[in-house]
XYZ file of C-alpha atoms in Angstrom:
519
model
C 92.972 41.958 181.119
C 89.678 41.084 179.413
C 87.576 38.353 180.963
C 88.060 36.261 177.817
C 91.596 35.549 179.030
C 90.346 34.216 182.363
C 91.004 30.491 182.254
C 90.563 28.912 185.646
C 90.719 25.448 187.138
C 87.025 25.134 186.412
C 87.925 25.076 182.706
C 90.855 22.673 182.888
C 90.385 19.393 184.713
C 93.412 17.884 182.951
C 97.016 19.042 182.658
C 97.137 18.656 178.890
C 94.641 19.606 176.169
C 95.467 18.115 172.790
C 94.513 20.112 169.677
C 92.769 17.179 167.976
C 90.451 16.800 170.980
C 89.566 20.459 171.176
C 85.863 20.064 170.418
C 85.274 17.230 172.855
C 87.286 18.911 175.580
C 85.334 22.120 175.098
C 82.100 20.239 175.754
C 83.478 17.945 178.427
C 84.770 20.661 180.735
C 81.911 23.139 180.515
C 80.693 23.776 184.077
C 77.068 22.848 184.582
C 75.212 25.926 185.875
C 72.552 23.661 187.456
C 75.138 21.843 189.555
C 75.506 23.683 192.905
C 78.891 22.039 193.424
C 80.236 23.347 190.117
C 83.069 25.853 190.462
C 82.063 29.457 189.803
C 83.996 31.377 187.163
C 82.618 34.641 188.519
C 83.862 34.046 192.072
C 87.274 32.991 190.784
C 87.468 36.067 188.572
C 86.578 38.340 191.475
C 89.200 36.667 193.657
C 91.850 37.163 190.976
C 90.807 40.790 190.460
C 90.965 41.460 194.201
C 94.391 39.830 194.328
C 95.560 42.055 191.458
C 94.481 45.183 193.346
C 96.245 44.097 196.536
C 99.329 43.072 194.552
C 99.569 46.563 193.057
C 98.981 48.233 196.423
C 101.416 46.005 198.337
C 104.117 46.418 195.687
C 103.974 50.167 196.159
C 104.007 50.011 199.936
C 106.812 47.434 200.003
C 108.989 49.464 197.648
C 108.716 52.418 200.043
C 110.720 50.157 202.339
C 113.304 49.651 199.588
C 113.562 53.381 198.968
C 113.933 53.937 202.716
C 116.736 51.369 202.943
C 118.498 52.779 199.864
C 118.506 56.247 201.449
C 119.156 55.202 205.043
C 122.929 55.604 204.810
C 122.651 59.189 203.528
C 122.286 60.634 207.022
C 123.696 57.590 208.825
C 127.056 58.281 207.157
C 126.957 61.825 208.554
C 126.072 60.552 212.047
C 128.707 57.802 212.113
C 131.357 60.185 210.835
C 130.476 62.562 213.687
C 130.287 59.816 216.334
C 133.426 57.950 215.257
C 135.629 60.658 213.768
C 138.859 58.650 213.929
C 137.477 55.237 212.933
C 134.743 55.958 210.361
C 136.992 56.867 207.466
C 136.012 57.082 203.793
C 137.035 53.414 203.510
C 134.398 52.278 206.004
C 131.687 54.642 204.766
C 132.190 53.254 201.265
C 132.248 49.625 202.469
C 129.096 49.895 204.590
C 127.271 51.803 201.859
C 128.374 49.368 199.160
C 127.285 46.338 201.210
C 123.658 47.100 200.389
C 124.479 47.336 196.680
C 126.407 44.057 196.645
C 123.523 42.358 198.443
C 121.074 43.863 195.968
C 123.041 42.527 192.999
C 122.942 38.988 194.440
C 119.276 39.359 195.382
C 118.203 40.627 191.991
C 119.785 37.732 190.108
C 118.731 35.031 192.598
C 115.173 36.268 193.154
C 114.808 37.069 189.445
C 115.315 33.370 188.711
C 113.232 32.348 191.716
C 110.180 34.376 190.766
C 110.162 32.754 187.309
C 110.591 29.195 188.632
C 108.643 29.269 191.908
C 106.242 32.122 191.215
C 105.952 35.776 192.182
C 104.351 35.032 195.546
C 107.131 32.742 196.838
C 109.830 35.207 195.780
C 108.076 38.137 197.444
C 107.768 36.292 200.766
C 111.510 35.484 200.699
C 112.483 39.119 200.039
C 110.248 40.394 202.838
C 111.849 38.040 205.363
C 115.379 39.019 204.279
C 114.647 42.731 204.738
C 113.256 42.089 208.227
C 116.217 39.920 209.308
C 118.773 42.377 207.884
C 117.066 45.334 209.530
C 117.062 43.634 212.935
C 120.761 42.749 212.643
C 121.588 46.312 211.559
C 119.740 47.744 214.539
C 121.603 45.425 216.923
C 125.048 45.851 215.310
C 127.813 45.502 217.885
C 131.311 44.118 218.362
C 134.269 43.816 220.702
C 135.740 46.806 218.871
C 134.288 49.665 216.850
C 135.721 48.105 213.693
C 133.959 44.868 214.630
C 130.688 46.777 214.830
C 131.328 48.198 211.356
C 131.813 44.647 210.065
C 128.512 43.492 211.584
C 126.806 46.541 210.102
C 128.318 45.631 206.731
C 126.945 42.078 206.915
C 123.519 43.317 208.048
C 123.318 45.774 205.186
C 124.274 43.014 202.762
C 121.400 40.818 203.991
C 119.008 43.749 203.772
C 120.290 44.465 200.277
C 119.562 40.884 199.211
C 115.944 41.466 200.207
C 115.562 44.936 198.729
C 117.332 43.836 195.550
C 115.006 40.873 195.206
C 112.027 43.195 195.562
C 112.882 44.783 192.208
C 112.104 41.746 190.014
C 109.578 40.190 192.409
C 107.394 43.209 193.199
C 107.860 44.999 189.894
C 107.001 42.029 187.674
C 103.955 41.152 189.784
C 102.809 44.799 189.773
C 103.232 45.050 185.992
C 101.284 41.844 185.365
C 98.537 42.837 187.798
C 98.250 46.307 186.226
C 98.122 44.700 182.770
C 95.062 42.719 183.849
C 93.461 45.450 185.937
C 93.984 48.620 183.819
C 95.742 47.791 180.549
C 95.706 51.283 179.017
C 97.079 52.859 182.189
C 99.569 50.103 182.938
C 102.594 52.397 182.473
C 101.517 55.234 184.802
C 100.184 52.781 187.403
C 103.444 50.839 187.352
C 105.506 54.012 187.838
C 103.309 55.250 190.690
C 103.690 51.963 192.604
C 107.390 51.363 191.867
C 109.606 54.384 191.222
C 107.446 56.824 193.208
C 107.739 54.766 196.429
C 111.461 54.274 195.770
C 111.961 58.012 195.276
C 109.688 58.842 198.212
C 111.845 56.663 200.447
C 114.579 59.331 200.476
C 112.557 62.254 201.908
C 110.768 59.761 204.178
C 114.041 58.510 205.648
C 115.301 62.078 206.190
C 111.983 63.110 207.766
C 112.094 60.150 210.162
C 115.738 60.977 210.903
C 114.813 64.562 211.847
C 112.002 63.340 214.115
C 114.290 60.841 215.852
C 117.043 63.470 216.125
C 114.644 65.922 217.782
C 113.370 63.246 220.182
C 116.728 61.740 221.146
C 118.906 64.833 220.982
C 122.203 65.390 219.205
C 124.130 63.856 222.133
C 122.659 60.373 221.582
C 123.939 59.608 218.101
C 123.988 55.826 218.531
C 120.322 55.865 219.560
C 119.456 57.936 216.490
C 120.885 55.695 213.781
C 119.835 52.460 215.508
C 116.252 53.713 215.857
C 116.177 54.674 212.169
C 117.399 51.176 211.281
C 114.725 49.600 213.484
C 111.918 51.647 211.928
C 112.926 50.216 208.554
C 111.813 46.772 209.784
C 108.227 47.935 210.266
C 107.407 48.720 206.619
C 107.769 45.196 205.143
C 105.949 43.653 208.115
C 102.827 45.777 207.528
C 102.112 44.103 204.161
C 103.428 40.624 204.966
C 99.955 39.128 205.592
C 98.590 40.415 202.284
C 101.609 39.058 200.430
C 100.999 35.591 201.855
C 97.417 35.738 200.589
C 98.187 37.039 197.083
C 97.775 34.921 193.924
C 100.139 34.612 191.003
C 98.902 36.564 187.998
C 96.998 34.855 185.177
C 99.815 35.903 182.848
C 102.308 33.980 184.974
C 100.034 30.973 185.444
C 99.596 30.783 181.675
C 103.100 31.644 180.477
C 105.493 30.247 183.104
C 108.185 27.797 182.013
C 108.997 25.586 184.989
C 111.450 23.219 183.296
C 113.812 23.234 180.310
C 114.075 27.005 180.021
C 115.800 27.649 176.657
C 118.223 30.322 177.838
C 120.229 30.292 174.622
C 117.096 31.035 172.614
C 116.144 33.702 175.149
C 119.520 35.367 174.654
C 119.206 35.192 170.859
C 115.720 36.694 171.006
C 116.389 39.457 173.557
C 120.123 40.234 173.198
C 119.612 43.753 171.855
C 117.012 44.678 174.461
C 119.198 43.269 177.249
C 122.105 45.458 176.128
C 119.753 48.440 176.266
C 118.189 47.832 179.674
C 121.444 46.630 181.292
C 123.575 49.414 179.808
C 121.148 52.231 180.551
C 120.546 50.956 184.093
C 124.319 50.744 184.722
C 124.757 54.380 183.689
C 121.743 55.578 185.676
C 122.781 53.894 188.929
C 126.416 54.893 188.387
C 125.208 58.470 188.803
C 122.206 58.245 191.100
C 123.488 55.934 193.851
C 126.694 57.733 194.838
C 124.943 61.085 194.511
C 122.183 59.787 196.786
C 124.446 58.117 199.347
C 126.982 60.937 199.544
C 124.630 63.891 198.998
C 124.524 64.426 202.767
C 128.315 64.520 202.826
C 128.372 66.948 199.887
C 125.864 69.254 201.577
C 127.792 69.033 204.836
C 130.810 70.566 203.073
C 128.963 73.399 201.295
C 126.541 74.544 204.033
C 128.005 77.386 206.135
C 128.391 76.346 209.813
C 126.762 72.992 209.090
C 125.271 70.896 211.870
C 123.696 67.453 211.605
C 120.228 69.022 211.782
C 120.884 71.723 209.174
C 122.428 69.158 206.829
C 119.353 66.927 207.237
C 117.002 69.853 206.522
C 118.794 70.739 203.295
C 118.888 67.036 202.414
C 115.106 66.889 202.862
C 114.687 69.788 200.421
C 117.053 68.155 197.926
C 115.273 64.785 198.039
C 111.860 66.467 197.765
C 112.929 68.290 194.606
C 113.525 64.896 192.988
C 109.866 63.827 193.328
C 108.204 65.994 190.614
C 110.236 64.197 187.956
C 108.481 60.926 188.836
C 105.036 62.406 188.102
C 106.190 64.099 184.898
C 107.655 60.820 183.646
C 104.407 58.978 184.470
C 102.468 61.620 182.520
C 104.795 61.513 179.499
C 105.236 57.738 179.116
C 101.937 57.233 177.248
C 102.211 60.518 175.337
C 105.689 60.488 173.823
C 106.558 56.853 174.572
C 108.851 55.105 177.022
C 111.977 55.399 174.876
C 111.835 59.150 174.289
C 110.867 59.873 177.892
C 114.037 58.084 178.992
C 116.159 60.014 176.514
C 114.660 63.250 177.851
C 115.639 62.297 181.392
C 119.219 61.472 180.417
C 119.345 64.893 178.706
C 118.672 66.437 182.116
C 121.843 64.788 183.430
C 123.745 66.429 180.599
C 122.284 69.914 181.085
C 122.165 70.179 184.881
C 125.320 68.121 185.430
C 127.291 70.579 183.287
C 125.677 73.602 184.974
C 126.571 72.405 188.478
C 129.991 71.076 187.449
C 131.135 74.099 185.477
C 129.755 76.692 187.918
C 130.488 74.685 191.074
C 132.688 77.265 192.823
C 130.073 79.976 192.313
C 127.028 77.825 193.178
C 128.366 76.505 196.490
C 128.476 80.093 197.741
C 124.692 80.268 197.294
C 123.413 77.138 199.039
C 119.732 77.376 197.951
C 120.708 77.771 194.281
C 123.151 74.868 194.512
C 120.466 72.629 196.056
C 117.911 73.624 193.382
C 120.192 72.720 190.461
C 121.322 69.552 192.242
C 117.655 68.664 192.794
C 116.773 69.324 189.147
C 119.496 66.909 188.069
C 118.153 64.151 190.322
C 114.574 64.964 189.279
C 115.454 64.552 185.601
C 116.936 61.160 186.480
C 113.610 60.130 188.013
C 111.700 61.516 185.032
C 113.646 59.439 182.529
C 115.638 56.325 183.454
C 114.280 56.195 186.997
C 110.702 55.824 185.739
C 111.311 54.050 182.452
C 113.936 51.400 183.180
C 111.742 49.370 185.508
C 108.757 49.839 183.206
C 110.682 48.826 180.085
C 112.272 45.859 181.840
C 108.844 44.604 182.895
C 107.260 45.142 179.455
C 110.023 44.126 177.051
C 110.362 40.492 178.121
C 107.953 37.556 178.025
C 106.320 36.405 181.255
C 108.334 33.161 181.288
C 111.636 35.054 181.657
C 110.432 38.469 182.851
C 111.800 38.076 186.365
C 115.133 36.733 185.143
C 115.720 39.454 182.546
C 114.448 42.149 184.898
C 116.758 40.862 187.633
C 119.784 40.787 185.307
C 119.086 44.339 184.111
C 118.607 45.659 187.642
C 121.696 43.761 188.846
C 123.833 45.397 186.149
C 122.359 48.683 187.320
C 123.362 48.039 190.913
C 126.800 47.017 189.669
C 126.981 50.495 188.159
C 125.878 51.896 191.510
C 128.585 49.946 193.351
C 131.251 51.054 190.850
C 130.042 54.646 191.054
C 130.039 54.568 194.852
C 133.554 53.124 194.880
C 134.795 55.709 192.363
C 132.986 58.715 193.860
C 135.465 59.551 196.637
C 138.612 59.055 194.490
C 137.171 61.306 191.738
C 136.185 63.991 194.250
C 139.505 63.790 196.109
C 141.716 63.855 193.028
C 139.871 66.157 190.618
C 137.526 68.061 192.915
C 133.826 67.738 193.739
C 132.811 69.487 190.521
C 133.973 66.514 188.476
C 131.406 64.187 190.052
C 128.752 66.329 188.306
C 130.666 66.525 185.037
C 130.918 62.715 185.057
C 127.124 62.661 185.528
C 126.791 64.783 182.377
C 129.016 62.364 180.445
C 126.845 59.458 181.624
C 123.826 61.411 180.368
C 125.273 61.490 176.846
C 126.088 57.775 176.942
C 122.602 57.042 178.274
C 120.980 58.865 175.354
C 123.059 56.846 172.863
C 122.358 53.469 174.531
C 118.632 54.236 174.705
C 118.440 55.362 171.085
C 120.227 52.340 169.610
C 119.151 49.480 171.888
C 115.885 50.270 173.687
C 112.665 49.217 171.856
C 109.899 51.771 171.490
C 107.283 50.000 173.619
C 103.715 51.141 172.945
C 101.982 49.651 175.978
C 100.377 46.689 174.175
C 98.920 43.745 176.081
C 101.737 41.690 177.625
C 99.966 38.522 176.435
C 100.779 39.505 172.842
C 104.489 39.555 173.633
C 104.145 36.179 175.350
C 102.558 34.700 172.231
C 105.279 36.054 169.908
C 107.934 34.651 172.226
C 106.190 31.248 172.273
C 106.000 31.183 168.480
C 109.728 31.979 168.280
C 110.560 29.117 170.653
C 108.426 26.638 168.709
C 109.875 27.791 165.376
C 113.354 27.099 166.749
C 112.611 23.579 167.882
C 111.847 24.003 171.586
C 109.552 21.294 172.945
C 108.515 22.184 176.437
C 105.510 23.072 178.501
C 104.190 26.466 179.567
C 101.850 27.292 182.440
C 101.032 26.175 185.961
C 98.718 23.321 186.940
C 95.410 25.045 186.194
C 96.553 26.632 182.928
C 99.061 24.080 181.682
C 99.164 23.222 177.991
C 101.604 21.763 175.506
C 103.752 24.413 173.895
C 102.823 23.304 170.389
C 99.199 23.894 171.230
C 99.976 27.512 171.978
C 98.626 30.304 174.098
C 96.417 31.629 171.341
C 94.702 28.261 170.838
C 94.172 28.000 174.577
C 92.517 31.423 174.597
C 90.280 30.411 171.703
C 89.179 27.303 173.594
C 88.335 29.442 176.589
C 86.264 31.760 174.392
C 84.289 28.795 173.044
C 83.622 27.524 176.551
C 82.556 31.028 177.606
C 79.988 31.009 174.808
C 78.626 27.611 175.876
C 78.435 28.688 179.518
C 76.619 31.844 178.475
C 74.081 29.906 176.384
C 73.373 27.503 179.250
C 72.975 30.387 181.661
C 70.458 32.060 179.322
C 68.460 28.809 179.069
C 68.355 28.577 182.858
C 67.031 32.149 183.108
């Protein structure tokens, strides 16, 4: 964001700035350049800019952990089914896999609210700790019986899911706000490359680590393999924990946060159409992508001739790698054809490739490489469209004051779709055949196109501060009397963000004049 929006504690010594005292306040709070004890705007600006860079970087690295955890059960399901043939039935594979999704739903809603009330930094620290605790419990899962161990694994995955789910609103909103201030015109591509790319990369990363652990431990030590993979997942969030403690909340949040008396009814009236779009599209996307991600190893295990755990993992690595190009194509298209039409294009890929695989399933499974290619193209189109755009749209469509909440609700509805899809996947495959899981994906593609067309706004990538100001004006026009901003940027709502910015500009001019006189 431009420096003119940089309003620091040096500018505001008081919590409230009344409009009628604007002139006197502007003079009263101008830092004296000759005073060595005066706070430095330049140092503060550099500190904020450095924090923005680290926020963007850490969001990307942390979300690799989320992608890793989301994909961890892909090969773990294969291993547990091999190790516990009699006990690890489809019931338990679905329950353990769904535990992460249920935890994510709770985490997204809870942390979405938390990151709006307490700030992005506090929410991010909570999510990091939950992922670490859940990963440790998963690694140490045990019980008096094998079923007891499955129950402990279920609880551990739920705790991990709470953390990874909370990362969606916490990391994504902070990354979007930091990118808005650091590189406004490239906010969309930057956001995608530090959110959906790490999430998508987590799948091939988890399979690669699985293959390394499998080669080191040997196929006769299955318990060692999956426990080691769970333990490695603890390392990723710990590597960025220090930087997350040191990060600052964005200037957008410090200016636009509503700490008390959040007018949720007005929020719903203002954003109802957009919420239907982001929630509905995310539900459809996760309904397809989560079960196809979790059970892709199981699908490949049934179509690969003379399949072994290693051969299944190798084909799974190819499949997950084929999904990555879609992320880069979506990042390239979002500024060229717009977020809305990029998402519609991605849902179209579900329709095309879902029908190809579903209708020609019996023929394709006889040619494993061709089956994997078409399967990979379907998942890649998902990344290109809704995978890239839903997080971006959910971070851009809502005002800073409720960005975490609305993002969390949208993502939670998405994970609900993932949980429903995971629960329905096995019954659909068992009753109608595996081909119908791909035909259902095609149907979801059609529905996704319709939801996007009618309910998703065509975001252009404008400054997020403009959306904050329109939202503030709507609240004031409808009688809301509250306060926006944190301690150093607090102002009465009827004074307005725009007036606050204008005051800052006037003080910048005065500071500049004094600095010139000193020179």
